[in-house]
JSON list of C-alpha atoms in Angstrom, two decimals:
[
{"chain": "P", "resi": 467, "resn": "UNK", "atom": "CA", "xyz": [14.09, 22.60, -20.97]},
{"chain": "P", "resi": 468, "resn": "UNK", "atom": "CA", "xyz": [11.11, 24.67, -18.77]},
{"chain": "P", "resi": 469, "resn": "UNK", "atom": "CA", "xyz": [8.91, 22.28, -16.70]},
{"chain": "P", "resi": 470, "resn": "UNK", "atom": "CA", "xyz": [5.39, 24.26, -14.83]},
{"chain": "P", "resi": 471, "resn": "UNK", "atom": "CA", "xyz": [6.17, 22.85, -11.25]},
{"chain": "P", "resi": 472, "resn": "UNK", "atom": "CA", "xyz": [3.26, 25.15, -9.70]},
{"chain": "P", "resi": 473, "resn": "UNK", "atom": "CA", "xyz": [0.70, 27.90, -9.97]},
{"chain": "P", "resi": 474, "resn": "UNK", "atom": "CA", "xyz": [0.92, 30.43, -6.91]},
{"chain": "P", "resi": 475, "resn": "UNK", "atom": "CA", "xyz": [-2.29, 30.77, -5.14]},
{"chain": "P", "resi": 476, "resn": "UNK", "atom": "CA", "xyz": [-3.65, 33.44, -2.66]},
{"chain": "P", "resi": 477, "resn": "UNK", "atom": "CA", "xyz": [-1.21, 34.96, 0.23]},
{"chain": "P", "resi": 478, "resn": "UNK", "atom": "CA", "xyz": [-1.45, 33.24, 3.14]},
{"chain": "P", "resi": 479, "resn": "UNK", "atom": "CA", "xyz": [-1.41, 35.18, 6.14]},
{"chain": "P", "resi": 480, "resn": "UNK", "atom": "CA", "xyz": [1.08, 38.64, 6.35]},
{"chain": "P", "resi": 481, "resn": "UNK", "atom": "CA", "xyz": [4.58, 37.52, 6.63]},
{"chain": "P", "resi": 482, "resn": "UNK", "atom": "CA", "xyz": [4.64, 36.90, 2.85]},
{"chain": "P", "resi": 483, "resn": "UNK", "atom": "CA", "xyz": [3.76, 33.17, 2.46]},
{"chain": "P", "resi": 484, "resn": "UNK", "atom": "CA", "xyz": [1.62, 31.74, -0.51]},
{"chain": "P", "resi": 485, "resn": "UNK", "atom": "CA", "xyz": [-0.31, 28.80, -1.20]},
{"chain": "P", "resi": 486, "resn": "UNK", "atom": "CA", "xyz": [0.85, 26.88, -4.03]},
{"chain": "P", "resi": 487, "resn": "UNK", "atom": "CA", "xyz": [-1.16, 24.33, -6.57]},
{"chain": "P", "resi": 488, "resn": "UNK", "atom": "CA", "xyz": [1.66, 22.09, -7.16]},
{"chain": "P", "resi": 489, "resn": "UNK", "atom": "CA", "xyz": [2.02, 20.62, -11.13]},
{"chain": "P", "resi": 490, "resn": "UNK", "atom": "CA", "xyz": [4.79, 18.37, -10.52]},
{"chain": "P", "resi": 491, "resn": "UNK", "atom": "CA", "xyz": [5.13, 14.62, -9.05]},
{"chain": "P", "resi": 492, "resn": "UNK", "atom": "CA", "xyz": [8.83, 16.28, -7.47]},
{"chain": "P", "resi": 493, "resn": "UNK", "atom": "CA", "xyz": [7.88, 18.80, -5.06]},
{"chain": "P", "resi": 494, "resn": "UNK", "atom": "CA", "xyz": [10.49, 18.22, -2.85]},
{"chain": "P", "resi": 495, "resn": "UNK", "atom": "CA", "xyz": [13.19, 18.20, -5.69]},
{"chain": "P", "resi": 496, "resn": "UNK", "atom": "CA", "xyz": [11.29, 20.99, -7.70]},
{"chain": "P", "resi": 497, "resn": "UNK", "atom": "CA", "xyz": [9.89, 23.56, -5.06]},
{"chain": "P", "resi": 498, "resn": "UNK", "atom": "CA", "xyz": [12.67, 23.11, -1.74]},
{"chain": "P", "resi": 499, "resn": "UNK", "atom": "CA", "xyz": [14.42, 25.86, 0.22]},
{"chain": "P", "resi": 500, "resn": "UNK", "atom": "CA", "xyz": [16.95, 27.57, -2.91]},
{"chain": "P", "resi": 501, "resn": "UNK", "atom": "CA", "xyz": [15.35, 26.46, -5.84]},
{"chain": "P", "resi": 502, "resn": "UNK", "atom": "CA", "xyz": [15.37, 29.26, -8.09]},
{"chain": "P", "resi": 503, "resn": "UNK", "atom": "CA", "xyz": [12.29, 29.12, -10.57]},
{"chain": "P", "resi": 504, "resn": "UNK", "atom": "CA", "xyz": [11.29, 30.96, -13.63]},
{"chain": "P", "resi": 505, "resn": "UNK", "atom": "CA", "xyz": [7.94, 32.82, -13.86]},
{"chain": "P", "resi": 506, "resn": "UNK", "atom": "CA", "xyz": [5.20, 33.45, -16.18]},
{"chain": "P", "resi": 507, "resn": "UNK", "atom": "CA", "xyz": [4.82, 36.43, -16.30]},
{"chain": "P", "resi": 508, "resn": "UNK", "atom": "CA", "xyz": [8.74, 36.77, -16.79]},
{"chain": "P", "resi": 509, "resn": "UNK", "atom": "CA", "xyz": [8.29, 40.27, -14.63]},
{"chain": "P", "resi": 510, "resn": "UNK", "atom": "CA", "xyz": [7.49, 38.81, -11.84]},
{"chain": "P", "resi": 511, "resn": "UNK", "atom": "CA", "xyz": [10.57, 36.34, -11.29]},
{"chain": "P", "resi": 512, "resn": "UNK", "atom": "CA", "xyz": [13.13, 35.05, -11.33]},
{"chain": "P", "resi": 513, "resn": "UNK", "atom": "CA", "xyz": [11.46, 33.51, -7.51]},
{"chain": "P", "resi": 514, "resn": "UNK", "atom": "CA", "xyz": [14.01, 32.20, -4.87]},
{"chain": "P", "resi": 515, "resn": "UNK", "atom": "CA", "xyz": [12.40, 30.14, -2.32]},
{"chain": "P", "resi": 516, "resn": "UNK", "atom": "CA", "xyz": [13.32, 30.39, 0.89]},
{"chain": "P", "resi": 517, "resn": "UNK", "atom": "CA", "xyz": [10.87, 28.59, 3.15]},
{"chain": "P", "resi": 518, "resn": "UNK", "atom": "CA", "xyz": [8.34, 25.62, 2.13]},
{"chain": "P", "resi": 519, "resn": "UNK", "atom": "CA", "xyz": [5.88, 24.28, 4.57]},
{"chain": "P", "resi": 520, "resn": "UNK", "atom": "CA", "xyz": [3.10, 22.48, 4.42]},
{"chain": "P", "resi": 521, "resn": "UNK", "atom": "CA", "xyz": [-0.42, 23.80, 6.11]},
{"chain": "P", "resi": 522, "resn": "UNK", "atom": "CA", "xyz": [-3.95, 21.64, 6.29]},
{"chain": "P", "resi": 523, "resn": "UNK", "atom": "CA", "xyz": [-2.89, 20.02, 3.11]},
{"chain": "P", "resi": 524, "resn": "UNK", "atom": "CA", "xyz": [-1.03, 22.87, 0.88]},
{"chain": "P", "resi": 525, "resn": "UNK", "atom": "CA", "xyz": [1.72, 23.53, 0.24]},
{"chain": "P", "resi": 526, "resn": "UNK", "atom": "CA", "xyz": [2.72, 27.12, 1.89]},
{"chain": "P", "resi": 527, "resn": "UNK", "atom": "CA", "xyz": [5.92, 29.09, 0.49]},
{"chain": "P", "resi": 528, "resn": "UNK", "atom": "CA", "xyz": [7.98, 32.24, 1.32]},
{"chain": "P", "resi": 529, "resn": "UNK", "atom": "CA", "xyz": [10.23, 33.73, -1.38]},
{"chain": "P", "resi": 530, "resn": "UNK", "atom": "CA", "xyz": [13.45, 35.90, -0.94]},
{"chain": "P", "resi": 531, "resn": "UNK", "atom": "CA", "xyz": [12.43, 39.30, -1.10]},
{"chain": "P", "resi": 532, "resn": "UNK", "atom": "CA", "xyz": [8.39, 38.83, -0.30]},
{"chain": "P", "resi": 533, "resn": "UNK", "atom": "CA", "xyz": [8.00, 39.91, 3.22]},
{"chain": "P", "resi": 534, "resn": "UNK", "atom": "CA", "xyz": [4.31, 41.27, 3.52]},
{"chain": "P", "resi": 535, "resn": "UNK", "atom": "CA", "xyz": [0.43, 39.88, 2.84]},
{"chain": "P", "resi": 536, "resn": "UNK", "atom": "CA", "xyz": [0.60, 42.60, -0.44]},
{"chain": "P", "resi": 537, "resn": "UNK", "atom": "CA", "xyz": [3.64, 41.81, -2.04]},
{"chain": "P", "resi": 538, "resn": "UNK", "atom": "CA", "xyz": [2.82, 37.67, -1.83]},
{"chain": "P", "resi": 539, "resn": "UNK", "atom": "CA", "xyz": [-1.05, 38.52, -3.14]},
{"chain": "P", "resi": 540, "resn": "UNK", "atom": "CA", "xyz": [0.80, 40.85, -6.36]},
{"chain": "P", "resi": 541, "resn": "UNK", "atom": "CA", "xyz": [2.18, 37.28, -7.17]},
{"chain": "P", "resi": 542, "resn": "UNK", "atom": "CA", "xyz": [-1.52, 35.20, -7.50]},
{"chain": "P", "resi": 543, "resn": "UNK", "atom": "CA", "xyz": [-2.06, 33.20, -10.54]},
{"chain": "P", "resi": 544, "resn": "UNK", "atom": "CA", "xyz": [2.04, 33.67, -11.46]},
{"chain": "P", "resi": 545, "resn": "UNK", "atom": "CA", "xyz": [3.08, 30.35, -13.13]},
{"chain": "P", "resi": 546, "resn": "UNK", "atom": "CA", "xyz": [6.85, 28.97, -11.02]},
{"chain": "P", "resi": 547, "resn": "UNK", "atom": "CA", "xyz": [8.74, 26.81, -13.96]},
{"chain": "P", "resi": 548, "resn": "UNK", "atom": "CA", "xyz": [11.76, 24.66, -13.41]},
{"chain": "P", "resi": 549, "resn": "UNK", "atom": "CA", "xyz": [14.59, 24.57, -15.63]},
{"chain": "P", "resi": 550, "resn": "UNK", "atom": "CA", "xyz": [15.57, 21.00, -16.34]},
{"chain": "P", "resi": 551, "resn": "UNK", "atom": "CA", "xyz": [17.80, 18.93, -18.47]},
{"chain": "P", "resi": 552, "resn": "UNK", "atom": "CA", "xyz": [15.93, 17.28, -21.07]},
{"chain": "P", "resi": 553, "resn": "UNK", "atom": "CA", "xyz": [18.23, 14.07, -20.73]},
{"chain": "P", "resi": 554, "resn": "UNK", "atom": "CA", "xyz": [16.86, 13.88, -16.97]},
{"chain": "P", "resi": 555, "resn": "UNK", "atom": "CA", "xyz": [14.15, 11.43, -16.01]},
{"chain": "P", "resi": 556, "resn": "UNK", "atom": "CA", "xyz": [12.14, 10.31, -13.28]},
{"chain": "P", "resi": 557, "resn": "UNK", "atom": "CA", "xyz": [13.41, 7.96, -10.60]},
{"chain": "P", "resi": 558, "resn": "UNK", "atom": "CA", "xyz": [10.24, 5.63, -10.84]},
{"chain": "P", "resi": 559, "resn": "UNK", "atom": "CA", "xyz": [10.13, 4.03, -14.11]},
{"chain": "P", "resi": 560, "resn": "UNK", "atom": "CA", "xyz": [6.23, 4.39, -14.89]},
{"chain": "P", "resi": 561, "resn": "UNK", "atom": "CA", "xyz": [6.60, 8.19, -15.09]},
{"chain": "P", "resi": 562, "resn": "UNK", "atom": "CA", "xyz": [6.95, 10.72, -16.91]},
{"chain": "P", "resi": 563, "resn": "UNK", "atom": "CA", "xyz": [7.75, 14.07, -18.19]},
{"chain": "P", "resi": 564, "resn": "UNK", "atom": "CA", "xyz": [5.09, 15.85, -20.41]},
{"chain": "P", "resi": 565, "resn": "UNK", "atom": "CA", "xyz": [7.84, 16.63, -22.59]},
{"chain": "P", "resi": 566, "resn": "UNK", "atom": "CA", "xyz": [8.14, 12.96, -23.22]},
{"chain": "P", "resi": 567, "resn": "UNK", "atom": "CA", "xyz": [4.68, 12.24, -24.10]},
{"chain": "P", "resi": 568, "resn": "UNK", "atom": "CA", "xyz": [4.40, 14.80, -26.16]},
{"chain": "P", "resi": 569, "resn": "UNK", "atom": "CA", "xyz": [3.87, 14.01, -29.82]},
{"chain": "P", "resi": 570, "resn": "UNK", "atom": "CA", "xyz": [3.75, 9.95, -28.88]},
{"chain": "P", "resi": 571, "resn": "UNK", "atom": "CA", "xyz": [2.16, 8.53, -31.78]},
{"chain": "P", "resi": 572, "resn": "UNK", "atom": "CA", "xyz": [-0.95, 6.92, -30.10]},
{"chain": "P", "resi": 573, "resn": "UNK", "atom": "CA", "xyz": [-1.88, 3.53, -31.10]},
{"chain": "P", "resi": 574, "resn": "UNK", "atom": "CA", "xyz": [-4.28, 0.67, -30.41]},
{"chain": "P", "resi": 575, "resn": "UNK", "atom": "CA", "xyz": [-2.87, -2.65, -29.40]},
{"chain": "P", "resi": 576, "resn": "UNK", "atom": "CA", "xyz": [-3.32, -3.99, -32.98]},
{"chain": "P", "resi": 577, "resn": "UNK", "atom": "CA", "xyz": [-1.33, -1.18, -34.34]},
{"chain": "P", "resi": 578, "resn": "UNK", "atom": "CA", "xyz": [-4.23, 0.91, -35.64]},
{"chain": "P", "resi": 579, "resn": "UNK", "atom": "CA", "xyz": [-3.27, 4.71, -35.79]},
{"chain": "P", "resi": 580, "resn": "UNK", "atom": "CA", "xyz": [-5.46, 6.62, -33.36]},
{"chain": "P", "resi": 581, "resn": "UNK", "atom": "CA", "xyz": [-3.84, 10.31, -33.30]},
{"chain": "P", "resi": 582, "resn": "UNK", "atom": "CA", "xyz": [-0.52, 12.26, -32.01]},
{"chain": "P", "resi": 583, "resn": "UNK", "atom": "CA", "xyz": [-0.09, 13.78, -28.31]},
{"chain": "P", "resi": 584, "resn": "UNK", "atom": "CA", "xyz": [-0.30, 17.27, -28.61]},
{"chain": "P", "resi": 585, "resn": "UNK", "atom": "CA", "xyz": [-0.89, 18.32, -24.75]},
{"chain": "P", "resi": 586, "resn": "UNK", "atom": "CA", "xyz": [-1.99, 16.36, -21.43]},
{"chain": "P", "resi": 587, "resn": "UNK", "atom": "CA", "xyz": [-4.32, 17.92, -19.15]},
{"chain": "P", "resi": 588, "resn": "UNK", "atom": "CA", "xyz": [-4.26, 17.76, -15.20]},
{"chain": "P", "resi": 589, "resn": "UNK", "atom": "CA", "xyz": [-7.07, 17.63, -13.73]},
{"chain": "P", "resi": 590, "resn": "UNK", "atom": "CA", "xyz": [-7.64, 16.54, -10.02]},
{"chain": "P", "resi": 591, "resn": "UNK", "atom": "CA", "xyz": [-9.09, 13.21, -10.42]},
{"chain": "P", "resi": 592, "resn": "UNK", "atom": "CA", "xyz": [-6.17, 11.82, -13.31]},
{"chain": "P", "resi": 593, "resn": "UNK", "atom": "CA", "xyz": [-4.32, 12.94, -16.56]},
{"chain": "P", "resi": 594, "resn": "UNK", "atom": "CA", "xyz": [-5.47, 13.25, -19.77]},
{"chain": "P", "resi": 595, "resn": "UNK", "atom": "CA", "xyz": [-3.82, 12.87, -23.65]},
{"chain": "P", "resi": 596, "resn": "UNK", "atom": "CA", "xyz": [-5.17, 15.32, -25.92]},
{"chain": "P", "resi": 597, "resn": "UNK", "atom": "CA", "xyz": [-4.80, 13.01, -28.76]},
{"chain": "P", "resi": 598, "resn": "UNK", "atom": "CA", "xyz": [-4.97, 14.81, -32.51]},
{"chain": "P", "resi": 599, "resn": "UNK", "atom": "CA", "xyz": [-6.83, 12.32, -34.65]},
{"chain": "P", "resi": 600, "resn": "UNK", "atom": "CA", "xyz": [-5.58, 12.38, -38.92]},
{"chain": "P", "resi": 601, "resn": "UNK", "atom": "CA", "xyz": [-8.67, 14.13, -39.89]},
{"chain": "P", "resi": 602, "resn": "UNK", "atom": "CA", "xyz": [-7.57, 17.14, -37.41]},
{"chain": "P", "resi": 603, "resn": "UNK", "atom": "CA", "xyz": [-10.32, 15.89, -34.46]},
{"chain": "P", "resi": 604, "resn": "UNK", "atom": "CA", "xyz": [-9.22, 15.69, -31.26]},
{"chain": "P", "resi": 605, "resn": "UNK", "atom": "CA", "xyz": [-10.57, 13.05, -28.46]},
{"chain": "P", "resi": 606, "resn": "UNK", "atom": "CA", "xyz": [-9.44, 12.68, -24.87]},
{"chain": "P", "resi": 607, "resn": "UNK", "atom": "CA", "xyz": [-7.79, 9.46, -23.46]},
{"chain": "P", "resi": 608, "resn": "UNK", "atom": "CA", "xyz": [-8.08, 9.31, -19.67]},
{"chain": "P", "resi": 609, "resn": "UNK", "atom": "CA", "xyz": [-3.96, 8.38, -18.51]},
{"chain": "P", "resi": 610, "resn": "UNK", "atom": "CA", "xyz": [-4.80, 5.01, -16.41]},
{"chain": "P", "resi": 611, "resn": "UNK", "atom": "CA", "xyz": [-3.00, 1.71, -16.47]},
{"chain": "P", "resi": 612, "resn": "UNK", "atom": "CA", "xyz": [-6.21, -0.12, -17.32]},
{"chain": "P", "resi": 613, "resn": "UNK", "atom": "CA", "xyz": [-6.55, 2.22, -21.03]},
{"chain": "P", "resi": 614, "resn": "UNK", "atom": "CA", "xyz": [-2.69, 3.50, -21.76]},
{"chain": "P", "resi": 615, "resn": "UNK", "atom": "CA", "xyz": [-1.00, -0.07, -21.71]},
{"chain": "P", "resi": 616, "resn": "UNK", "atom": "CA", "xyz": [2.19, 0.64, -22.64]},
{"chain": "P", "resi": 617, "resn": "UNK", "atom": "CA", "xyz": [4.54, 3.83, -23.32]},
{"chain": "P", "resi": 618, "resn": "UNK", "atom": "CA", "xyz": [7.21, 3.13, -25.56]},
{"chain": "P", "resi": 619, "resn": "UNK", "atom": "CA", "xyz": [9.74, 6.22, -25.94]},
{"chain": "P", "resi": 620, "resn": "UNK", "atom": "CA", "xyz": [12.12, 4.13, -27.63]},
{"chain": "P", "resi": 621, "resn": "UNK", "atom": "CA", "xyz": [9.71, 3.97, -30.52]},
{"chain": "P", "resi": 622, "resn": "UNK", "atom": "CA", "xyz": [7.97, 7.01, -29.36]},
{"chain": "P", "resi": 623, "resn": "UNK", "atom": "CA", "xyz": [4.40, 5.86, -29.28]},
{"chain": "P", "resi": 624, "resn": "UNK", "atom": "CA", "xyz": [1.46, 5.15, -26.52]},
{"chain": "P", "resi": 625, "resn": "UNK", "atom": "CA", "xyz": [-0.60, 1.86, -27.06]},
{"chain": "P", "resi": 626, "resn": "UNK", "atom": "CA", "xyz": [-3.80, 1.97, -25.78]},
{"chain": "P", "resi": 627, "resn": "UNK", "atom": "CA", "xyz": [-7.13, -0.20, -25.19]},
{"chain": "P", "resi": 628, "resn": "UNK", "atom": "CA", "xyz": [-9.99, 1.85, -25.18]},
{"chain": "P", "resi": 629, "resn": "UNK", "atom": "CA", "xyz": [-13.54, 0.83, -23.72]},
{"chain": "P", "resi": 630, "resn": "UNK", "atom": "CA", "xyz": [-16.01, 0.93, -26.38]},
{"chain": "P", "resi": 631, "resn": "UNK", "atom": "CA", "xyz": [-17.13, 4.43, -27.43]},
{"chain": "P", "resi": 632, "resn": "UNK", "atom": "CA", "xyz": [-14.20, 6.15, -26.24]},
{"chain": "P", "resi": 633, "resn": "UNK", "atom": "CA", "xyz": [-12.14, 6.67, -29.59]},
{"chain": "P", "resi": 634, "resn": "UNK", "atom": "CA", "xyz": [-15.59, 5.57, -31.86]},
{"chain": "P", "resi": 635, "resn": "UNK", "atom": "CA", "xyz": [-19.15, 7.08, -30.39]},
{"chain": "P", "resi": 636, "resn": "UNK", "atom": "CA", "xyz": [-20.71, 5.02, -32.46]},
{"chain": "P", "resi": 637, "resn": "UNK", "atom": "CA", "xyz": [-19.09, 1.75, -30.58]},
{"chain": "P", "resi": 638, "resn": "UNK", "atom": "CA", "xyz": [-20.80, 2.87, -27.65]},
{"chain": "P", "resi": 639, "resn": "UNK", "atom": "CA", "xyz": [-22.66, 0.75, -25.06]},
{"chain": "P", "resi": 640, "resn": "UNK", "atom": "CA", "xyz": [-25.58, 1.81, -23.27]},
{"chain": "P", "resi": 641, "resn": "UNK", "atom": "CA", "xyz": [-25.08, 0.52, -19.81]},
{"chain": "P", "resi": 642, "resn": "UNK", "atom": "CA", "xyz": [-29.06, 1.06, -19.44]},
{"chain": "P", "resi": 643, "resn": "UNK", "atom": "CA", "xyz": [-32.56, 2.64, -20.45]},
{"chain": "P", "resi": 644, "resn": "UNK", "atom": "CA", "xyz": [-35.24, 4.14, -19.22]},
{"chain": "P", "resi": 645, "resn": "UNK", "atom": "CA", "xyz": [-37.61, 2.76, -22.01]},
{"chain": "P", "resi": 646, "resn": "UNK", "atom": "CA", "xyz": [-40.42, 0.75, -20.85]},
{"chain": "P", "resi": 647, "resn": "UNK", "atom": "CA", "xyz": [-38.56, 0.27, -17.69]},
{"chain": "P", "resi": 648, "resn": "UNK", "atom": "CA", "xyz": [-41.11, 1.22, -14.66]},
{"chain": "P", "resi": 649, "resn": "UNK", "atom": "CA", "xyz": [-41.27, 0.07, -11.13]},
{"chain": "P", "resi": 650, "resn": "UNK", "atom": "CA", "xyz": [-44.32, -1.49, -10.73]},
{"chain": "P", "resi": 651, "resn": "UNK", "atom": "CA", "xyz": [-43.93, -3.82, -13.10]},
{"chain": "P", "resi": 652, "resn": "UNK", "atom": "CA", "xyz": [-47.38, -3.77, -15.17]},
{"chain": "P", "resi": 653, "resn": "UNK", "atom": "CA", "xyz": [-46.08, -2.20, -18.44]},
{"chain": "P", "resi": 654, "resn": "UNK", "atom": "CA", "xyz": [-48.00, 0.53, -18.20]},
{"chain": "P", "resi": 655, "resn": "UNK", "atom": "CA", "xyz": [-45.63, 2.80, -16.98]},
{"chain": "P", "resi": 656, "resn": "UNK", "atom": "CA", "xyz": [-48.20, 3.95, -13.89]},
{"chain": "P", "resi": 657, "resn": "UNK", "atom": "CA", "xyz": [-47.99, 3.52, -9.99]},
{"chain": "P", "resi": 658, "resn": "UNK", "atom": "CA", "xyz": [-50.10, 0.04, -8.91]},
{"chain": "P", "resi": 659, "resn": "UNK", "atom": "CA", "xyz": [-53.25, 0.90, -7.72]}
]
């Protein structure tokens, strides 16, 4: 099975090295000195790397073969995938592969069908479940502890306890209002004279 472990950046400086946005939780497993990664676009690879360091927070890499600033910017945006065996999971038992969440049958705690996983987005801040709804809608469930209580891949569903208005807009609670709320107190909705 193909894994995305990381999108190749800009160059970084002229001996060849790139930055790297890294998509996996393994760098050090995934992106270290040998690993031999796939690409997308399939022209540009297959990528040896030979040096990883990191560099005011990024991750910097050289690859066999890239020695100058204009062969490592030719590489920009190129996706690096891993090949790994499906059977093969994380060491820490509260992750997971997006190829095991996908197409999780997503359910509330009461058993009440939400929708089906059909991709999780990465975004800086935390993960989301693109979650198919039965009519064909789609809604987004943020991947925290305090909303996706339990995975279960032995019965291959995600149990979940939205806040109001996540799943159902019209459950929603307005926090606050503007209406007839003013500062000075008088009602009439003008500064106190």
């Amino acid at each position: 099975m193909q894994l995305v472990v990381a999108r190749i950046g800009r160059a970084h400086g002229i001996k060849g090295e790139v930055t790297v946005e890294v998509r996996t939780d393994e760098p050090e497993l995934r992106l270290g000195p040998g690993a031999v990664l796939i690409t997308e676009p399939a022209h540009a690879g297959p990528l040896t790397i030979e040096t990883g360091r990191v560099h005011s927070g990024r991750l910097l890499l050289r690859f066999e073969g890239v020695r100058d600033r204009t062969a490592a910017e030719a590489l920009r945006n190129t996706l690096l995938i891993a090949e790994v065996d499906p059977a093969e999971l994380p060491d820490d038992p509260e992750e997971f592969y997006d190829h095991q969440l996908i197409d999780l049958d997503v359910v509330l705690a009461d058993g009440t069908e939400i929708g089906r996983i059909t991709e999780i987005s990465h975004l800086p801040s935390q993960d989301l479940f693109i979650v198919e709804r039965p009519d064909g809608s789609e809604v987004m469930i943020p991947f925290v502890e305090e909303i996706v209580t339990e995975i279960d891949l032995e019965e291959q569903r995600a149990v979940i306890t939205p806040p109001p208005g996540l799943i159902d807009e019209s459950e929603a609670v307005i926090a606050s209002t503007r209406d007839g709320d003013d500062e000075s107190g008088d009602g009439d909705g003008k500064e106190g004279v």
